Amino acid sequence: MLKLNRLTDYAVVVLGQLARNSGKVETATEIAMSTGIPLPTVSKILKILSSAFIVMSHRGAGGGYLLERRADDVRVAEIIEAFEGPIALTACVDSAVDNCSIEALCPMKGNWNTVNEAIRTTLFSLTLADMITVTPLEKSEKRLTHIKAQQYRN
């Protein structure tokens, strides 16, 4: 199963919190309290995001964290790569870190490159702003409104 690790998932939550309060410096403690993610985990996430130039930190009194750039300029793929490394489904794709022992003979390599590139393209087309625009509750409310409208028509 393809699955992001929990730290990557939480990173999107942390970034969403910073994006919603755009321009406001937030401490790791404030982010932890707002998101429900434990403070040590938030601190670890912020350190990685800072190293990846996705967030910037301000030290001292009144210090904290904020986005390095606007939410619509932060690509989902960047976030994933900061925590997971290069996006590569198999060892034989062009962006893989490891080499496959049968790569030279394998007839599937080109096919996996196509699949991998489709996923990478999609993840690079999505932004942090896309991820935080509509909440699940809003989606549910829209879906419920749509269902009610259909029932009314029938």
mmCIF file with all atom_site columns, C-alpha atoms in Angstrom:
data_model
loop_
_atom_site.group_PDB
_atom_site.id
_atom_site.type_symbol
_atom_site.label_atom_id
_atom_site.label_alt_id
_atom_site.label_comp_id
_atom_site.label_asym_id
_atom_site.label_entity_id
_atom_site.label_seq_id
_atom_site.pdbx_PDB_ins_code
_atom_site.Cartn_x
_atom_site.Cartn_y
_atom_site.Cartn_z
_atom_site.occupancy
_atom_site.B_iso_or_equiv
_atom_site.pdbx_formal_charge
_atom_site.auth_seq_id
_atom_site.auth_comp_id
_atom_site.auth_asym_id
_atom_site.auth_atom_id
_atom_site.pdbx_PDB_model_num
ATOM 1   C CA . MET A 1 1   ? 0.000   0.000  0.000   1.00 0.00 ? 1   MET A CA 1
ATOM 2   C CA . LEU A 1 2   ? 1.235   3.489  -0.795  1.00 0.00 ? 2   LEU A CA 1
ATOM 3   C CA . LYS A 1 3   ? 1.046   5.505  2.369   1.00 0.00 ? 3   LYS A CA 1
ATOM 4   C CA . LEU A 1 4   ? 2.640   8.671  3.704   1.00 0.00 ? 4   LEU A CA 1
ATOM 5   C CA . ASN A 1 5   ? 4.124   8.453  7.162   1.00 0.00 ? 5   ASN A CA 1
ATOM 6   C CA . ARG A 1 6   ? 2.306   10.142 10.024  1.00 0.00 ? 6   ARG A CA 1
ATOM 7   C CA . LEU A 1 7   ? 4.917   12.895 10.323  1.00 0.00 ? 7   LEU A CA 1
ATOM 8   C CA . THR A 1 8   ? 4.253   13.933 6.716   1.00 0.00 ? 8   THR A CA 1
ATOM 9   C CA . ASP A 1 9   ? 0.508   13.935 7.337   1.00 0.00 ? 9   ASP A CA 1
ATOM 10  C CA . TYR A 1 10  ? 0.950   16.027 10.477  1.00 0.00 ? 10  TYR A CA 1
ATOM 11  C CA . ALA A 1 11  ? 3.234   18.418 8.587   1.00 0.00 ? 11  ALA A CA 1
ATOM 12  C CA . VAL A 1 12  ? 0.337   19.312 6.286   1.00 0.00 ? 12  VAL A CA 1
ATOM 13  C CA . VAL A 1 13  ? -1.826  19.947 9.371   1.00 0.00 ? 13  VAL A CA 1
ATOM 14  C CA . VAL A 1 14  ? 0.873   22.189 10.891  1.00 0.00 ? 14  VAL A CA 1
ATOM 15  C CA . LEU A 1 15  ? 1.314   24.066 7.618   1.00 0.00 ? 15  LEU A CA 1
ATOM 16  C CA . GLY A 1 16  ? -2.447  24.439 7.315   1.00 0.00 ? 16  GLY A CA 1
ATOM 17  C CA . GLN A 1 17  ? -2.515  26.074 10.739  1.00 0.00 ? 17  GLN A CA 1
ATOM 18  C CA . LEU A 1 18  ? 0.233   28.508 9.729   1.00 0.00 ? 18  LEU A CA 1
ATOM 19  C CA . ALA A 1 19  ? -1.474  29.234 6.405   1.00 0.00 ? 19  ALA A CA 1
ATOM 20  C CA . ARG A 1 20  ? -4.823  30.001 8.025   1.00 0.00 ? 20  ARG A CA 1
ATOM 21  C CA . ASN A 1 21  ? -3.086  32.585 10.220  1.00 0.00 ? 21  ASN A CA 1
ATOM 22  C CA . SER A 1 22  ? -1.042  33.958 7.334   1.00 0.00 ? 22  SER A CA 1
ATOM 23  C CA . GLY A 1 23  ? 1.552   36.474 8.412   1.00 0.00 ? 23  GLY A CA 1
ATOM 24  C CA . LYS A 1 24  ? 1.052   35.817 12.132  1.00 0.00 ? 24  LYS A CA 1
ATOM 25  C CA . VAL A 1 25  ? 4.048   34.324 13.914  1.00 0.00 ? 25  VAL A CA 1
ATOM 26  C CA . GLU A 1 26  ? 3.014   31.260 15.925  1.00 0.00 ? 26  GLU A CA 1
ATOM 27  C CA . THR A 1 27  ? 5.034   29.368 18.489  1.00 0.00 ? 27  THR A CA 1
ATOM 28  C CA . ALA A 1 28  ? 5.376   25.604 18.411  1.00 0.00 ? 28  ALA A CA 1
ATOM 29  C CA . THR A 1 29  ? 3.291   25.503 21.597  1.00 0.00 ? 29  THR A CA 1
ATOM 30  C CA . GLU A 1 30  ? 0.471   27.506 19.985  1.00 0.00 ? 30  GLU A CA 1
ATOM 31  C CA . ILE A 1 31  ? 0.531   25.249 16.937  1.00 0.00 ? 31  ILE A CA 1
ATOM 32  C CA . ALA A 1 32  ? 0.458   22.146 19.140  1.00 0.00 ? 32  ALA A CA 1
ATOM 33  C CA . MET A 1 33  ? -2.502  23.497 21.088  1.00 0.00 ? 33  MET A CA 1
ATOM 34  C CA . SER A 1 34  ? -4.388  24.510 17.932  1.00 0.00 ? 34  SER A CA 1
ATOM 35  C CA . THR A 1 35  ? -3.827  21.228 16.103  1.00 0.00 ? 35  THR A CA 1
ATOM 36  C CA . GLY A 1 36  ? -3.804  18.691 18.931  1.00 0.00 ? 36  GLY A CA 1
ATOM 37  C CA . ILE A 1 37  ? -0.442  17.356 17.738  1.00 0.00 ? 37  ILE A CA 1
ATOM 38  C CA . PRO A 1 38  ? 2.015   16.763 20.632  1.00 0.00 ? 38  PRO A CA 1
ATOM 39  C CA . LEU A 1 39  ? 4.561   19.555 21.103  1.00 0.00 ? 39  LEU A CA 1
ATOM 40  C CA . PRO A 1 40  ? 7.660   17.359 20.549  1.00 0.00 ? 40  PRO A CA 1
ATOM 41  C CA . THR A 1 41  ? 6.185   16.206 17.225  1.00 0.00 ? 41  THR A CA 1
ATOM 42  C CA . VAL A 1 42  ? 5.327   19.771 16.177  1.00 0.00 ? 42  VAL A CA 1
ATOM 43  C CA . SER A 1 43  ? 8.872   20.873 17.048  1.00 0.00 ? 43  SER A CA 1
ATOM 44  C CA . LYS A 1 44  ? 10.368  18.053 14.970  1.00 0.00 ? 44  LYS A CA 1
ATOM 45  C CA . ILE A 1 45  ? 8.091   18.896 12.021  1.00 0.00 ? 45  ILE A CA 1
ATOM 46  C CA . LEU A 1 46  ? 8.953   22.597 12.176  1.00 0.00 ? 46  LEU A CA 1
ATOM 47  C CA . LYS A 1 47  ? 12.677  21.818 12.215  1.00 0.00 ? 47  LYS A CA 1
ATOM 48  C CA . ILE A 1 48  ? 12.339  19.702 9.045   1.00 0.00 ? 48  ILE A CA 1
ATOM 49  C CA . LEU A 1 49  ? 10.107  22.293 7.342   1.00 0.00 ? 49  LEU A CA 1
ATOM 50  C CA . SER A 1 50  ? 12.573  25.032 8.238   1.00 0.00 ? 50  SER A CA 1
ATOM 51  C CA . SER A 1 51  ? 15.454  23.019 6.736   1.00 0.00 ? 51  SER A CA 1
ATOM 52  C CA . ALA A 1 52  ? 13.369  22.588 3.569   1.00 0.00 ? 52  ALA A CA 1
ATOM 53  C CA . PHE A 1 53  ? 12.735  26.374 3.405   1.00 0.00 ? 53  PHE A CA 1
ATOM 54  C CA . ILE A 1 54  ? 8.985   25.898 3.728   1.00 0.00 ? 54  ILE A CA 1
ATOM 55  C CA . VAL A 1 55  ? 8.720   27.725 7.067   1.00 0.00 ? 55  VAL A CA 1
ATOM 56  C CA . MET A 1 56  ? 10.931  30.352 8.642   1.00 0.00 ? 56  MET A CA 1
ATOM 57  C CA . SER A 1 57  ? 11.649  30.743 12.313  1.00 0.00 ? 57  SER A CA 1
ATOM 58  C CA . HIS A 1 58  ? 12.039  33.910 14.349  1.00 0.00 ? 58  HIS A CA 1
ATOM 59  C CA . ARG A 1 59  ? 13.951  33.591 17.603  1.00 0.00 ? 59  ARG A CA 1
ATOM 60  C CA . GLY A 1 60  ? 13.523  35.452 20.838  1.00 0.00 ? 60  GLY A CA 1
ATOM 61  C CA . ALA A 1 61  ? 10.600  37.179 22.497  1.00 0.00 ? 61  ALA A CA 1
ATOM 62  C CA . GLY A 1 62  ? 7.697   37.294 20.089  1.00 0.00 ? 62  GLY A CA 1
ATOM 63  C CA . GLY A 1 63  ? 9.390   34.629 18.001  1.00 0.00 ? 63  GLY A CA 1
ATOM 64  C CA . GLY A 1 64  ? 7.885   31.601 16.385  1.00 0.00 ? 64  GLY A CA 1
ATOM 65  C CA . TYR A 1 65  ? 7.181   30.263 12.925  1.00 0.00 ? 65  TYR A CA 1
ATOM 66  C CA . LEU A 1 66  ? 5.471   31.385 9.755   1.00 0.00 ? 66  LEU A CA 1
ATOM 67  C CA . LEU A 1 67  ? 5.324   30.247 6.160   1.00 0.00 ? 67  LEU A CA 1
ATOM 68  C CA . GLU A 1 68  ? 8.371   31.066 4.053   1.00 0.00 ? 68  GLU A CA 1
ATOM 69  C CA . ARG A 1 69  ? 6.028   31.916 1.148   1.00 0.00 ? 69  ARG A CA 1
ATOM 70  C CA . ARG A 1 70  ? 2.313   32.051 0.388   1.00 0.00 ? 70  ARG A CA 1
ATOM 71  C CA . ALA A 1 71  ? 0.257   28.854 0.738   1.00 0.00 ? 71  ALA A CA 1
ATOM 72  C CA . ASP A 1 72  ? -0.439  28.800 -2.996  1.00 0.00 ? 72  ASP A CA 1
ATOM 73  C CA . ASP A 1 73  ? 3.307   28.733 -3.645  1.00 0.00 ? 73  ASP A CA 1
ATOM 74  C CA . VAL A 1 74  ? 3.971   25.692 -1.429  1.00 0.00 ? 74  VAL A CA 1
ATOM 75  C CA . ARG A 1 75  ? 3.589   22.479 -3.436  1.00 0.00 ? 75  ARG A CA 1
ATOM 76  C CA . VAL A 1 76  ? 2.291   19.307 -1.781  1.00 0.00 ? 76  VAL A CA 1
ATOM 77  C CA . ALA A 1 77  ? 5.157   17.426 -3.448  1.00 0.00 ? 77  ALA A CA 1
ATOM 78  C CA . GLU A 1 78  ? 7.676   19.697 -1.672  1.00 0.00 ? 78  GLU A CA 1
ATOM 79  C CA . ILE A 1 79  ? 6.150   18.837 1.682   1.00 0.00 ? 79  ILE A CA 1
ATOM 80  C CA . ILE A 1 80  ? 6.181   15.117 0.945   1.00 0.00 ? 80  ILE A CA 1
ATOM 81  C CA . GLU A 1 81  ? 9.769   15.190 -0.322  1.00 0.00 ? 81  GLU A CA 1
ATOM 82  C CA . ALA A 1 82  ? 10.927  17.086 2.780   1.00 0.00 ? 82  ALA A CA 1
ATOM 83  C CA . PHE A 1 83  ? 9.800   14.155 4.936   1.00 0.00 ? 83  PHE A CA 1
ATOM 84  C CA . GLU A 1 84  ? 9.846   11.132 2.646   1.00 0.00 ? 84  GLU A CA 1
ATOM 85  C CA . GLY A 1 85  ? 12.623  11.919 0.162   1.00 0.00 ? 85  GLY A CA 1
ATOM 86  C CA . PRO A 1 86  ? 12.163  11.754 -3.618  1.00 0.00 ? 86  PRO A CA 1
ATOM 87  C CA . ILE A 1 87  ? 8.779   10.555 -4.814  1.00 0.00 ? 87  ILE A CA 1
ATOM 88  C CA . ALA A 1 88  ? 9.514   7.168  -6.350  1.00 0.00 ? 88  ALA A CA 1
ATOM 89  C CA . LEU A 1 89  ? 7.109   4.231  -6.425  1.00 0.00 ? 89  LEU A CA 1
ATOM 90  C CA . THR A 1 90  ? 9.691   1.589  -7.277  1.00 0.00 ? 90  THR A CA 1
ATOM 91  C CA . ALA A 1 91  ? 13.472  1.278  -7.232  1.00 0.00 ? 91  ALA A CA 1
ATOM 92  C CA . CYS A 1 92  ? 13.662  1.510  -11.023 1.00 0.00 ? 92  CYS A CA 1
ATOM 93  C CA . VAL A 1 93  ? 12.064  4.909  -11.598 1.00 0.00 ? 93  VAL A CA 1
ATOM 94  C CA . ASP A 1 94  ? 14.362  7.733  -12.624 1.00 0.00 ? 94  ASP A CA 1
ATOM 95  C CA . SER A 1 95  ? 14.021  9.609  -9.323  1.00 0.00 ? 95  SER A CA 1
ATOM 96  C CA . ALA A 1 96  ? 14.600  6.559  -7.075  1.00 0.00 ? 96  ALA A CA 1
ATOM 97  C CA . VAL A 1 97  ? 17.453  6.578  -4.590  1.00 0.00 ? 97  VAL A CA 1
ATOM 98  C CA . ASP A 1 98  ? 18.018  2.807  -4.764  1.00 0.00 ? 98  ASP A CA 1
ATOM 99  C CA . ASN A 1 99  ? 18.854  0.785  -7.841  1.00 0.00 ? 99  ASN A CA 1
ATOM 100 C CA . CYS A 1 100 ? 17.046  -2.396 -8.801  1.00 0.00 ? 100 CYS A CA 1
ATOM 101 C CA . SER A 1 101 ? 19.206  -5.437 -9.490  1.00 0.00 ? 101 SER A CA 1
ATOM 102 C CA . ILE A 1 102 ? 17.231  -6.376 -12.636 1.00 0.00 ? 102 ILE A CA 1
ATOM 103 C CA . GLU A 1 103 ? 16.734  -2.824 -13.906 1.00 0.00 ? 103 GLU A CA 1
ATOM 104 C CA . ALA A 1 104 ? 18.719  -3.342 -17.119 1.00 0.00 ? 104 ALA A CA 1
ATOM 105 C CA . LEU A 1 105 ? 16.582  -6.337 -18.140 1.00 0.00 ? 105 LEU A CA 1
ATOM 106 C CA . CYS A 1 106 ? 13.178  -5.291 -16.818 1.00 0.00 ? 106 CYS A CA 1
ATOM 107 C CA . PRO A 1 107 ? 10.504  -4.485 -19.420 1.00 0.00 ? 107 PRO A CA 1
ATOM 108 C CA . MET A 1 108 ? 8.410   -2.607 -16.804 1.00 0.00 ? 108 MET A CA 1
ATOM 109 C CA . LYS A 1 109 ? 10.803  0.277  -16.129 1.00 0.00 ? 109 LYS A CA 1
ATOM 110 C CA . GLY A 1 110 ? 9.325   2.647  -18.679 1.00 0.00 ? 110 GLY A CA 1
ATOM 111 C CA . ASN A 1 111 ? 5.817   1.870  -17.482 1.00 0.00 ? 111 ASN A CA 1
ATOM 112 C CA . TRP A 1 112 ? 6.679   2.610  -13.861 1.00 0.00 ? 112 TRP A CA 1
ATOM 113 C CA . ASN A 1 113 ? 8.303   5.875  -14.940 1.00 0.00 ? 113 ASN A CA 1
ATOM 114 C CA . THR A 1 114 ? 5.010   6.861  -16.586 1.00 0.00 ? 114 THR A CA 1
ATOM 115 C CA . VAL A 1 115 ? 2.998   6.029  -13.463 1.00 0.00 ? 115 VAL A CA 1
ATOM 116 C CA . ASN A 1 116 ? 5.504   7.726  -11.171 1.00 0.00 ? 116 ASN A CA 1
ATOM 117 C CA . GLU A 1 117 ? 5.586   10.862 -13.318 1.00 0.00 ? 117 GLU A CA 1
ATOM 118 C CA . ALA A 1 118 ? 1.773   11.071 -13.303 1.00 0.00 ? 118 ALA A CA 1
ATOM 119 C CA . ILE A 1 119 ? 1.775   10.964 -9.505  1.00 0.00 ? 119 ILE A CA 1
ATOM 120 C CA . ARG A 1 120 ? 4.618   13.491 -9.225  1.00 0.00 ? 120 ARG A CA 1
ATOM 121 C CA . THR A 1 121 ? 2.889   15.832 -11.682 1.00 0.00 ? 121 THR A CA 1
ATOM 122 C CA . THR A 1 122 ? -0.329  15.657 -9.684  1.00 0.00 ? 122 THR A CA 1
ATOM 123 C CA . LEU A 1 123 ? 1.431   16.277 -6.370  1.00 0.00 ? 123 LEU A CA 1
ATOM 124 C CA . PHE A 1 124 ? 3.366   19.213 -7.827  1.00 0.00 ? 124 PHE A CA 1
ATOM 125 C CA . SER A 1 125 ? 0.132   20.682 -9.217  1.00 0.00 ? 125 SER A CA 1
ATOM 126 C CA . LEU A 1 126 ? -1.484  20.702 -5.759  1.00 0.00 ? 126 LEU A CA 1
ATOM 127 C CA . THR A 1 127 ? -0.644  23.450 -3.301  1.00 0.00 ? 127 THR A CA 1
ATOM 128 C CA . LEU A 1 128 ? -1.000  23.904 0.417   1.00 0.00 ? 128 LEU A CA 1
ATOM 129 C CA . ALA A 1 129 ? -3.773  26.393 -0.384  1.00 0.00 ? 129 ALA A CA 1
ATOM 130 C CA . ASP A 1 130 ? -5.633  23.625 -2.236  1.00 0.00 ? 130 ASP A CA 1
ATOM 131 C CA . MET A 1 131 ? -5.339  21.384 0.803   1.00 0.00 ? 131 MET A CA 1
ATOM 132 C CA . ILE A 1 132 ? -6.806  23.914 3.233   1.00 0.00 ? 132 ILE A CA 1
ATOM 133 C CA . THR A 1 133 ? -9.447  25.567 1.072   1.00 0.00 ? 133 THR A CA 1
ATOM 134 C CA . VAL A 1 134 ? -12.365 23.263 1.844   1.00 0.00 ? 134 VAL A CA 1
ATOM 135 C CA . THR A 1 135 ? -12.638 21.453 5.142   1.00 0.00 ? 135 THR A CA 1
ATOM 136 C CA . PRO A 1 136 ? -14.155 17.967 5.375   1.00 0.00 ? 136 PRO A CA 1
ATOM 137 C CA . LEU A 1 137 ? -17.110 19.493 7.225   1.00 0.00 ? 137 LEU A CA 1
ATOM 138 C CA . GLU A 1 138 ? -17.701 21.944 4.380   1.00 0.00 ? 138 GLU A CA 1
ATOM 139 C CA . LYS A 1 139 ? -17.444 19.070 1.893   1.00 0.00 ? 139 LYS A CA 1
ATOM 140 C CA . SER A 1 140 ? -19.980 17.086 3.917   1.00 0.00 ? 140 SER A CA 1
ATOM 141 C CA . GLU A 1 141 ? -22.330 20.054 4.070   1.00 0.00 ? 141 GLU A CA 1
ATOM 142 C CA . LYS A 1 142 ? -22.052 20.580 0.305   1.00 0.00 ? 142 LYS A CA 1
ATOM 143 C CA . ARG A 1 143 ? -22.632 16.874 -0.308  1.00 0.00 ? 143 ARG A CA 1
ATOM 144 C CA . LEU A 1 144 ? -25.666 16.902 1.988   1.00 0.00 ? 144 LEU A CA 1
ATOM 145 C CA . THR A 1 145 ? -27.067 19.970 0.205   1.00 0.00 ? 145 THR A CA 1
ATOM 146 C CA . HIS A 1 146 ? -26.561 18.226 -3.140  1.00 0.00 ? 146 HIS A CA 1
ATOM 147 C CA . ILE A 1 147 ? -28.311 15.066 -1.894  1.00 0.00 ? 147 ILE A CA 1
ATOM 148 C CA . LYS A 1 148 ? -31.219 17.092 -0.509  1.00 0.00 ? 148 LYS A CA 1
ATOM 149 C CA . ALA A 1 149 ? -31.522 18.960 -3.807  1.00 0.00 ? 149 ALA A CA 1
ATOM 150 C CA . GLN A 1 150 ? -31.638 15.655 -5.703  1.00 0.00 ? 150 GLN A CA 1
ATOM 151 C CA . GLN A 1 151 ? -34.270 14.265 -3.341  1.00 0.00 ? 151 GLN A CA 1
ATOM 152 C CA . TYR A 1 152 ? -36.338 17.419 -3.755  1.00 0.00 ? 152 TYR A CA 1
ATOM 153 C CA . ARG A 1 153 ? -36.237 17.080 -7.553  1.00 0.00 ? 153 ARG A CA 1
ATOM 154 C CA . ASN A 1 154 ? -37.359 13.444 -7.402  1.00 0.00 ? 154 ASN A CA 1
#
